[in-house]
Amino acid sequence: MSEDVKVKKPLPKVNGKLRAKNLHIPEIIWKAPGIVVMGRRIKSVIFTTDIAIIRNCNADAVLAVYPFTPQQIISQSIITAASIPVFAGVGGGTTQGFRAVVMAKDAEAHGAYGVVVNSPMSNENIRLISKVVDIPIIVTVVSHTTDIASRIEAGATILNVSAGPNTPEIVRGIREKYPDLPIIATGGPTEESIKATIDAGANTISYTPPSTADIFTGMMEKYRHEVEDHHVQEQGNTDLSKMLELL
């Protein structure tokens, strides 16, 4: 075999017995080049504020944006509970002005790796936030009509493209004009849509996980079948009795 030919070895995977059922993002996302944020390479961000999912997933970071007025206690709780970097939402539509600036400053103080502003946020407000925080400002883009140049001039560090089925097209247009601009983008529901977004030029993919209700549906169906197996119940009772004897 030629010395120039390198054999790709399988990547070792280690899991605990109880955490083997963690929520795993689609593996195709690892093909994204990623963005290095404060020394950490981030290829995937999970779009959720559910702490249980955040603590039981293999994403690189959290995109903690929600459809309510941002509150310090929410971002602080997520940042404290998460074992991965958090990009915290600080406003956009309803929440702008001085409150958004204060939210951004507080998010940085609590340990956020970046702050996220939604598309209605004015350039002047982004400019004010950029003056008080030293972490990335992630600006959401939802349409091809967005003036990207003015967003960058105002202080946008990373763009977060969330335009539904039009996302790959918008990402491609931005990438053509700004080859080195960091872009996070929604990957969509399938491997094909995720690949299309990566091929269009996205550095990092935003993944929306199934809800806890959806995850529970499969688990509870499995448990119902197990309950019918009396051997499983008897074994569990035997193990519990042995433990009680040791106390």
XYZ file of N, CA and C in Angstrom:
741
model
N 0.848 -1.206 0.000
C 0.000 0.000 0.000
C 0.877 1.249 0.000
N 0.550 2.213 -0.821
C 1.328 3.446 -0.911
C 1.275 4.211 0.400
N 2.410 4.868 0.721
C 2.466 5.643 1.953
C 1.538 6.850 1.890
N 1.196 7.271 0.656
C 0.338 8.444 0.493
C -1.135 8.122 0.761
N -1.450 6.821 0.750
C -2.837 6.405 0.970
C -3.067 6.215 2.470
N -3.965 6.972 3.006
C -4.253 6.877 4.430
C -5.568 6.138 4.643
N -5.536 5.114 5.462
C -6.734 4.347 5.763
C -7.503 5.052 6.882
N -8.761 5.366 6.609
C -9.572 6.053 7.594
C -10.049 5.056 8.644
N -9.582 5.229 9.859
C -9.949 4.319 10.931
C -11.319 4.685 11.499
N -12.073 3.684 11.943
C -13.373 3.983 12.553
C -13.201 4.807 13.822
N -14.088 5.747 14.024
C -14.008 6.627 15.182
C -14.569 5.917 16.406
N -13.778 5.762 17.461
C -14.296 5.095 18.664
C -15.449 5.887 19.277
N -16.480 5.170 19.708
C -17.623 5.803 20.352
C -17.837 5.171 21.723
N -17.905 6.021 22.733
C -18.058 5.541 24.101
C -19.308 6.152 24.712
N -20.167 5.309 25.265
C -21.386 5.770 25.910
C -21.575 5.080 27.244
N -22.282 5.730 28.163
C -22.698 5.073 29.387
C -23.966 4.286 29.102
N -24.309 3.365 29.980
C -25.512 2.553 29.772
C -26.774 3.398 29.880
N -26.792 4.343 30.819
C -27.995 5.127 31.040
C -28.136 6.277 30.055
N -27.015 6.734 29.493
C -27.064 7.866 28.570
C -26.896 7.458 27.119
N -27.022 6.167 26.857
C -26.852 5.681 25.493
C -27.989 6.123 24.584
N -29.108 6.517 25.159
C -30.279 6.914 24.371
C -30.387 8.425 24.222
N -29.278 9.109 24.307
C -29.283 10.560 24.117
C -29.807 10.927 22.732
N -30.250 12.171 22.607
C -30.717 12.679 21.324
C -29.507 13.009 20.452
N -29.412 12.366 19.306
C -28.282 12.582 18.406
C -28.745 13.368 17.185
N -27.985 14.380 16.841
C -28.301 15.144 15.637
C -27.930 14.313 14.417
N -28.525 14.589 13.248
C -28.164 13.840 12.035
C -26.661 13.918 11.751
N -26.050 12.777 11.475
C -24.593 12.731 11.306
C -24.091 13.549 10.125
N -24.950 13.790 9.151
C -24.512 14.562 7.985
C -24.110 15.986 8.372
N -24.607 16.458 9.510
C -24.264 17.810 9.963
C -22.768 17.934 10.233
N -22.110 16.823 10.585
C -20.673 16.890 10.869
C -19.855 17.208 9.637
N -20.489 17.159 8.457
C -19.781 17.524 7.231
C -19.653 19.041 7.066
N -20.404 19.794 7.873
C -20.299 21.253 7.815
C -18.921 21.687 8.303
N -18.355 22.750 7.746
C -17.004 23.184 8.153
C -16.943 23.735 9.569
N -18.040 24.351 10.029
C -18.070 24.883 11.387
C -17.580 26.320 11.494
N -17.788 26.883 12.675
C -17.319 28.229 13.018
C -16.571 28.116 14.342
N -15.400 28.694 14.426
C -14.654 28.688 15.687
C -15.052 29.930 16.481
N -15.742 29.708 17.584
C -16.207 30.797 18.437
C -15.461 30.727 19.759
N -14.649 31.708 20.005
C -13.851 31.770 21.233
C -13.131 30.452 21.501
N -12.507 29.933 20.435
C -11.666 28.749 20.564
C -12.380 27.424 20.413
N -13.715 27.436 20.263
C -14.465 26.181 20.143
C -15.080 26.076 18.751
N -14.834 24.951 18.106
C -15.372 24.748 16.760
C -16.821 24.254 16.861
N -17.715 24.973 16.232
C -19.142 24.669 16.330
C -19.700 24.371 14.941
N -20.094 23.110 14.750
C -20.697 22.692 13.483
C -22.214 22.597 13.586
N -22.705 22.356 14.786
C -24.143 22.167 14.976
C -24.635 22.980 16.162
N -25.818 23.568 15.998
C -26.482 24.224 17.124
C -27.891 23.650 17.221
N -28.317 23.344 18.420
C -29.646 22.788 18.613
C -30.600 23.911 19.008
N -31.687 24.018 18.292
C -32.632 25.117 18.461
C -33.696 24.702 19.477
N -33.450 25.002 20.738
C -34.367 24.620 21.798
C -34.068 25.391 23.080
N -35.066 25.464 23.945
C -34.854 26.009 25.292
C -35.185 24.946 26.330
N -35.399 23.715 25.878
C -35.722 22.604 26.773
C -34.433 22.101 27.428
N -34.294 22.341 28.708
C -33.053 21.999 29.402
C -32.797 20.500 29.381
N -33.860 19.688 29.463
C -33.680 18.239 29.436
C -33.070 17.790 28.112
N -33.525 18.379 27.004
C -32.953 18.042 25.695
C -31.533 18.575 25.580
N -31.305 19.788 26.063
C -29.965 20.379 26.011
C -28.949 19.510 26.749
N -29.364 18.941 27.893
C -28.464 18.111 28.691
C -28.306 16.702 28.125
N -29.108 16.355 27.139
C -29.079 14.990 26.615
C -28.990 14.953 25.092
N -28.150 15.828 24.540
C -27.943 15.833 23.091
C -26.456 15.955 22.802
N -26.089 15.732 21.552
C -24.670 15.798 21.187
C -24.351 16.973 20.267
N -25.191 17.997 20.309
C -24.921 19.199 19.513
C -23.727 19.959 20.103
N -23.132 20.812 19.289
C -21.971 21.588 19.736
C -22.367 22.808 20.554
N -23.579 23.332 20.327
C -24.004 24.544 21.014
C -25.533 24.629 20.998
N -26.039 25.612 21.729
C -27.488 25.813 21.848
C -27.869 27.163 21.254
N -28.934 27.170 20.459
C -29.519 28.410 19.962
C -30.779 28.643 20.788
N -30.639 29.404 21.865
C -31.721 29.581 22.840
C -32.545 30.816 22.495
N -33.421 30.648 21.521
C -34.301 31.727 21.084
C -35.736 31.249 21.247
N -36.604 32.104 21.767
C -37.986 31.686 22.026
C -38.945 32.832 21.697
N -40.234 32.512 21.457
C -41.181 33.523 20.957
C -41.841 34.374 22.032
N -41.088 34.710 23.063
C -41.607 35.553 24.133
C -40.591 36.649 24.434
N -41.000 37.627 25.230
C -40.063 38.670 25.631
C -38.898 38.043 26.397
N -37.659 38.250 25.967
C -36.509 37.659 26.649
C -36.445 38.067 28.120
N -36.084 37.099 28.960
C -35.948 37.342 30.388
C -34.600 36.810 30.864
N -33.958 37.575 31.730
C -32.644 37.182 32.225
C -32.664 35.815 32.904
N -33.733 35.529 33.666
C -33.783 34.268 34.410
C -33.806 33.069 33.474
N -34.405 33.243 32.278
C -34.467 32.135 31.323
C -33.086 31.870 30.731
N -32.435 32.909 30.224
C -31.110 32.710 29.628
C -30.100 32.249 30.675
N -30.194 32.793 31.883
C -29.272 32.385 32.940
C -29.459 30.910 33.283
N -30.708 30.454 33.362
C -30.980 29.050 33.697
C -30.432 28.118 32.627
N -30.614 28.488 31.365
C -30.123 27.647 30.269
C -28.605 27.601 30.261
N -27.972 28.756 30.418
C -26.505 28.819 30.420
C -25.932 28.015 31.584
N -26.566 28.116 32.751
C -26.094 27.391 33.936
C -26.235 25.884 33.765
N -27.346 25.453 33.176
C -27.615 24.017 33.043
C -26.858 23.380 31.890
N -26.592 24.144 30.838
C -25.977 23.571 29.638
C -24.502 23.227 29.863
N -24.064 22.159 29.225
C -22.649 21.783 29.266
C -21.953 22.170 27.964
N -22.670 22.894 27.114
C -22.143 23.352 25.823
C -22.420 24.852 25.682
N -21.730 25.539 24.774
C -21.945 26.974 24.601
C -23.393 27.311 24.258
N -23.822 28.488 24.726
C -25.191 28.943 24.498
C -25.177 30.280 23.765
N -25.970 30.360 22.701
C -26.226 31.613 22.010
C -27.618 32.061 22.452
N -27.691 33.137 23.202
C -28.933 33.542 23.849
C -29.674 34.627 23.088
N -30.970 34.425 22.896
C -31.799 35.428 22.263
C -32.006 36.622 23.171
N -31.878 37.827 22.626
C -32.020 39.033 23.456
C -33.044 40.017 22.898
N -33.745 39.632 21.831
C -34.782 40.517 21.310
C -34.807 40.559 19.802
N -35.684 41.419 19.289
C -35.785 41.547 17.841
C -37.018 42.282 17.402
N -38.187 41.777 17.798
C -39.439 42.392 17.397
C -40.035 43.213 18.519
N -40.659 42.525 19.471
C -41.270 43.209 20.616
C -40.216 43.861 21.499
N -39.114 43.154 21.694
C -38.057 43.652 22.591
C -36.951 44.317 21.797
N -36.855 45.632 21.913
C -35.786 46.383 21.277
C -35.309 47.470 22.237
N -34.486 48.363 21.714
C -34.055 49.500 22.512
C -33.174 49.133 23.688
N -33.312 49.908 24.755
C -32.440 49.773 25.917
C -32.570 48.395 26.560
N -33.792 47.836 26.575
C -33.987 46.519 27.197
C -33.158 45.449 26.489
N -33.126 45.480 25.151
C -32.340 44.498 24.404
C -30.852 44.642 24.711
N -30.396 45.873 24.864
C -28.992 46.120 25.193
C -28.657 45.554 26.565
N -29.539 45.781 27.535
C -29.328 45.257 28.892
C -29.355 43.731 28.881
N -30.292 43.149 28.120
C -30.364 41.694 28.018
C -29.060 41.121 27.461
N -28.519 41.783 26.457
C -27.275 41.318 25.848
C -26.118 41.380 26.835
N -26.045 42.479 27.567
C -24.976 42.629 28.562
C -25.096 41.586 29.661
N -26.322 41.322 30.114
C -26.538 40.317 31.154
C -26.204 38.918 30.640
N -26.568 38.626 29.389
C -26.281 37.312 28.810
C -24.773 37.069 28.767
N -24.032 38.089 28.388
C -22.573 37.972 28.377
C -22.044 37.724 29.782
N -22.577 38.455 30.759
C -22.125 38.304 32.143
C -22.407 36.903 32.681
N -23.504 36.291 32.215
C -23.864 34.952 32.686
C -23.059 33.859 31.999
N -22.371 34.205 30.893
C -21.511 33.228 30.231
C -21.927 32.826 28.833
N -22.847 33.562 28.217
C -23.260 33.244 26.848
C -22.081 33.397 25.888
N -22.042 32.552 24.871
C -20.997 32.627 23.854
C -21.363 33.599 22.742
N -22.610 34.028 22.718
C -23.062 34.965 21.708
C -24.488 35.376 22.002
N -24.937 36.483 21.418
C -26.322 36.922 21.579
C -26.989 36.913 20.209
N -28.272 36.564 20.190
C -29.013 36.438 18.939
C -30.100 37.494 18.889
N -30.180 38.219 17.779
C -31.253 39.187 17.590
C -32.068 38.764 16.378
N -33.383 38.909 16.478
C -34.253 38.504 15.391
C -34.288 39.562 14.292
N -34.873 39.196 13.168
C -34.806 40.038 11.978
C -35.375 41.450 12.115
N -36.430 41.696 12.944
C -36.935 43.069 13.031
C -36.010 44.049 13.756
N -34.979 43.538 14.422
C -34.075 44.409 15.183
C -33.452 45.467 14.259
N -33.508 46.721 14.685
C -32.959 47.804 13.869
C -31.437 47.786 13.880
N -30.850 48.350 12.841
C -29.394 48.436 12.769
C -28.840 49.298 13.897
N -29.572 50.342 14.262
C -29.116 51.204 15.356
C -29.058 50.426 16.664
N -30.037 49.551 16.881
C -30.039 48.754 18.102
C -28.869 47.760 18.108
N -28.604 47.159 16.948
C -27.466 46.241 16.838
C -26.169 46.988 17.119
N -26.082 48.205 16.622
C -24.896 49.027 16.834
C -24.690 49.310 18.328
N -25.776 49.580 19.041
C -25.687 49.825 20.485
C -25.226 48.576 21.230
N -25.775 47.420 20.845
C -25.380 46.168 21.492
C -23.901 45.900 21.272
N -23.422 46.165 20.060
C -22.011 45.905 19.744
C -21.061 46.756 20.572
N -21.569 47.864 21.097
C -20.730 48.745 21.904
C -20.598 48.271 23.352
N -21.505 47.381 23.787
C -21.484 46.989 25.202
C -21.125 45.527 25.442
N -21.064 44.703 24.373
C -20.694 43.307 24.572
C -19.454 42.960 23.760
N -18.730 41.952 24.232
C -17.517 41.505 23.557
C -17.667 40.053 23.116
N -18.894 39.657 22.832
C -19.182 38.326 22.298
C -19.896 38.503 20.956
N -19.921 37.468 20.118
C -20.536 37.606 18.788
C -21.999 38.029 18.847
N -22.388 38.861 17.886
C -23.789 39.229 17.701
C -24.278 38.463 16.477
N -25.259 37.600 16.705
C -25.794 36.746 15.647
C -27.112 37.362 15.175
N -27.151 37.774 13.931
C -28.317 38.457 13.376
C -29.087 37.505 12.463
N -30.367 37.347 12.733
C -31.202 36.430 11.965
C -31.644 37.058 10.643
N -31.558 36.267 9.590
C -31.972 36.686 8.245
C -33.109 35.772 7.797
N -34.240 36.361 7.410
C -35.398 35.552 7.025
C -35.822 35.780 5.574
N -35.173 36.709 4.877
C -35.584 37.041 3.518
C -34.393 37.478 2.677
N -34.509 37.287 1.373
C -33.446 37.706 0.459
C -33.390 39.233 0.320
N -34.408 39.924 0.839
C -34.427 41.388 0.746
C -33.609 42.053 1.860
N -33.123 41.279 2.820
C -32.335 41.842 3.920
C -31.065 42.514 3.391
N -30.799 43.707 3.885
C -29.587 44.435 3.504
C -28.425 43.910 4.348
N -27.731 42.922 3.837
C -26.658 42.265 4.584
C -25.526 43.242 4.905
N -25.184 44.087 3.969
C -24.079 45.030 4.173
C -24.333 45.940 5.362
N -25.565 46.423 5.510
C -25.873 47.313 6.620
C -25.867 46.561 7.946
N -26.240 45.296 7.918
C -26.203 44.471 9.134
C -24.757 44.283 9.597
N -23.885 44.006 8.654
C -22.470 43.823 8.990
C -21.876 45.130 9.506
N -22.203 46.218 8.843
C -21.686 47.530 9.259
C -22.161 47.894 10.661
N -23.384 47.451 11.016
C -23.936 47.764 12.337
C -23.294 46.941 13.448
N -22.685 45.810 13.082
C -22.017 45.017 14.114
C -22.312 43.536 14.089
N -23.040 43.052 13.088
C -23.320 41.621 13.002
C -22.027 40.836 12.828
N -21.828 39.824 13.664
C -20.632 38.992 13.589
C -20.908 37.719 12.804
N -22.100 37.156 13.039
C -22.532 35.908 12.405
C -23.958 36.117 11.897
N -24.271 35.552 10.746
C -25.649 35.588 10.252
C -26.312 34.246 10.542
N -27.573 34.300 10.938
C -28.362 33.099 11.192
C -29.506 33.083 10.176
N -29.334 32.311 9.103
C -30.323 32.297 8.031
C -31.426 31.294 8.362
N -32.642 31.809 8.490
C -33.797 30.975 8.812
C -34.941 31.377 7.885
N -34.943 30.813 6.699
C -35.905 31.221 5.676
C -36.674 30.043 5.106
N -36.877 28.995 5.913
C -37.640 27.852 5.449
C -37.008 27.205 4.228
N -37.821 26.817 3.238
C -37.272 26.153 2.044
C -36.369 27.048 1.197
N -36.405 28.354 1.431
C -35.560 29.281 0.670
C -34.169 29.458 1.283
N -33.927 28.778 2.400
C -32.656 28.966 3.110
C -31.429 28.691 2.246
N -31.332 27.539 1.554
C -30.124 27.305 0.745
C -29.875 28.395 -0.296
N -30.949 28.861 -0.924
C -30.810 29.893 -1.944
C -30.254 31.190 -1.354
N -30.764 31.579 -0.183
C -30.307 32.815 0.453
C -28.867 32.667 0.939
N -28.553 31.495 1.502
C -27.181 31.237 1.954
C -26.215 31.347 0.775
N -26.600 30.768 -0.347
C -25.733 30.801 -1.537
C -25.488 32.237 -2.000
N -26.543 33.048 -1.982
C -26.397 34.436 -2.393
C -25.483 35.224 -1.467
N -25.605 34.978 -0.166
C -24.739 35.670 0.799
C -23.291 35.225 0.639
N -23.115 33.910 0.458
C -21.758 33.368 0.356
C -21.022 33.904 -0.871
N -21.741 34.128 -1.958
C -21.109 34.662 -3.168
C -20.548 36.058 -2.942
N -21.256 36.851 -2.137
C -20.809 38.220 -1.886
C -19.831 38.312 -0.715
N -19.985 37.397 0.246
C -19.157 37.446 1.458
C -18.556 36.055 1.708
N -17.455 35.733 1.037
C -16.867 34.390 1.119
C -16.452 33.964 2.524
N -16.085 34.923 3.376
C -15.549 34.574 4.689
C -16.509 34.859 5.848
N -17.717 35.264 5.551
C -18.675 35.613 6.603
C -19.221 34.351 7.269
N -19.166 34.241 8.596
C -19.713 33.066 9.285
C -21.238 33.011 9.138
N -21.743 31.830 8.737
C -23.182 31.667 8.529
C -23.694 30.424 9.244
N -24.690 30.632 10.101
C -25.477 29.535 10.668
C -26.759 29.477 9.841
N -27.253 28.276 9.552
C -28.481 28.176 8.760
C -29.288 26.956 9.172
N -30.595 27.071 9.065
C -31.460 25.934 9.361
C -31.273 24.872 8.285
N -31.183 23.623 8.735
C -30.921 22.547 7.793
C -32.149 21.887 7.227
N -33.297 22.101 7.870
C -34.497 21.443 7.383
C -34.658 20.047 7.959
N -35.713 19.336 7.545
C -36.077 18.071 8.193
C -35.407 16.813 7.652
N -34.700 16.913 6.534
C -34.126 15.709 5.923
C -32.628 15.859 5.714
N -31.964 14.709 5.491
C -30.530 14.748 5.204
C -30.256 15.486 3.895
N -31.179 15.343 2.945
C -31.011 16.021 1.659
C -31.050 17.538 1.826
N -31.984 18.027 2.648
C -32.095 19.474 2.853
C -30.909 20.009 3.648
N -30.420 19.213 4.595
C -29.238 19.616 5.362
C -28.025 19.701 4.442
N -27.851 18.692 3.591
C -26.727 18.680 2.651
C -26.800 19.870 1.700
N -28.013 20.190 1.251
C -28.180 21.320 0.329
C -27.772 22.628 0.999
N -28.076 22.761 2.281
C -27.715 23.974 3.013
C -26.207 24.067 3.212
N -25.578 22.938 3.511
C -24.113 22.912 3.659
C -23.447 23.223 2.325
N -23.930 22.598 1.254
C -23.351 22.818 -0.074
C -23.509 24.273 -0.519
N -24.568 24.933 -0.033
C -24.805 26.329 -0.405
C -23.810 27.273 0.257
N -23.150 26.790 1.327
C -22.135 27.622 1.966
C -22.302 27.857 3.449
N -23.251 27.162 4.099
C -23.426 27.337 5.543
C -22.250 26.731 6.301
N -21.769 27.447 7.286
C -20.689 26.929 8.131
C -21.215 26.005 9.217
N -22.370 26.359 9.765
C -22.953 25.652 10.903
C -24.438 25.429 10.646
N -24.937 24.270 11.086
C -26.335 23.929 10.857
C -27.136 24.013 12.154
N -28.281 24.669 12.062
C -29.215 24.741 13.178
C -30.214 23.599 13.044
N -30.322 22.792 14.110
C -31.182 21.604 14.084
C -32.305 21.744 15.104
N -33.534 21.571 14.636
C -34.691 21.611 15.539
C -35.009 20.187 15.978
N -34.872 19.872 17.267
C -35.093 18.498 17.727
C -36.574 18.176 17.862
N -36.925 16.897 17.938
C -38.310 16.542 18.227
C -38.658 16.991 19.643
N -39.918 17.209 19.902
C -40.344 17.636 21.237
C -40.243 16.470 22.215
N -40.256 16.784 23.503
C -40.223 15.714 24.509
C -41.462 14.829 24.389
N -42.590 15.419 23.966
C -43.811 14.621 23.778
C -43.606 13.592 22.670
N -42.963 13.991 21.576
C -42.697 13.068 20.474
C -41.748 11.952 20.914
N -40.728 12.316 21.677
C -39.767 11.317 22.161
C -40.449 10.347 23.122
N -41.314 10.874 23.971
C -42.027 10.045 24.928
C -42.962 9.056 24.243
N -43.514 9.426 23.104
C -44.453 8.555 22.406
C -43.827 7.195 22.123
N -42.610 7.214 21.574
C -41.914 5.960 21.293
C -41.521 5.213 22.556
N -41.064 5.950 23.565
C -40.637 5.317 24.810
C -41.804 4.638 25.521
N -42.941 5.339 25.591
C -44.083 4.795 26.310
C -44.647 3.564 25.610
N -44.575 3.545 24.291
C -45.024 2.368 23.560
C -44.160 1.165 23.922
N -42.863 1.401 24.028
C -41.936 0.335 24.418
C -42.223 -0.125 25.836
N -42.461 0.824 26.750
C -42.730 0.476 28.141
C -44.025 -0.333 28.281
N -45.019 0.001 27.462
C -46.300 -0.729 27.540
C -46.097 -2.202 27.195
N -45.233 -2.463 26.210
C -44.948 -3.852 25.847
C -44.171 -4.548 26.954
N -43.260 -3.810 27.586
C -42.453 -4.407 28.652
C -43.287 -4.740 29.877
N -44.292 -3.925 30.155
C -45.151 -4.172 31.314
C -45.887 -5.498 31.158
N -46.173 -5.875 29.914
C -46.859 -7.129 29.669
C -45.955 -8.328 29.919
N -44.653 -8.063 29.981
C -43.698 -9.134 30.242
C -43.465 -9.196 31.750
N -44.120 -10.130 32.440
C -44.034 -10.208 33.904
C -42.614 -10.508 34.370
N -41.841 -11.158 33.498
C -40.468 -11.482 33.878
C -39.662 -10.215 34.132
N -39.882 -9.206 33.301
C -39.169 -7.938 33.469
C -39.518 -7.313 34.809
N -40.814 -7.334 35.164
C -41.243 -6.751 36.433
C -40.658 -7.525 37.615
N -40.710 -8.863 37.524
C -40.204 -9.689 38.625
C -38.709 -9.490 38.814
N -37.968 -9.367 37.686
C -36.531 -9.147 37.772
C -36.238 -7.818 38.453
N -37.036 -6.786 38.105
C -36.853 -5.482 38.729
C -37.121 -5.530 40.219
N -38.151 -6.257 40.623
C -38.470 -6.379 42.046
C -37.389 -7.129 42.788
N -36.815 -8.162 42.144
C -35.737 -8.941 42.774
C -34.510 -8.062 42.996
N -34.151 -7.275 41.970
C -32.994 -6.378 42.096
C -33.218 -5.364 43.208
N -34.438 -4.837 43.336
C -34.729 -3.847 44.357
C -34.636 -4.471 45.739
N -35.100 -5.709 45.888
C -35.034 -6.373 47.179
C -33.591 -6.579 47.617
N -32.723 -6.940 46.672
C -31.307 -7.130 47.006
C -30.675 -5.823 47.464
N -31.059 -4.720 46.835
C -30.515 -3.419 47.230
C -30.969 -3.057 48.638
N -32.232 -3.289 48.929
C -32.769 -2.945 50.263
C -32.084 -3.746 51.355
N -31.672 -4.997 51.034
C -30.992 -5.818 52.027
C -29.630 -5.242 52.392
N -29.040 -4.494 51.477
C -27.712 -3.927 51.732
C -27.765 -2.644 52.550
N -28.938 -2.070 52.680
C -29.062 -0.807 53.433
C -29.081 -1.045 54.942
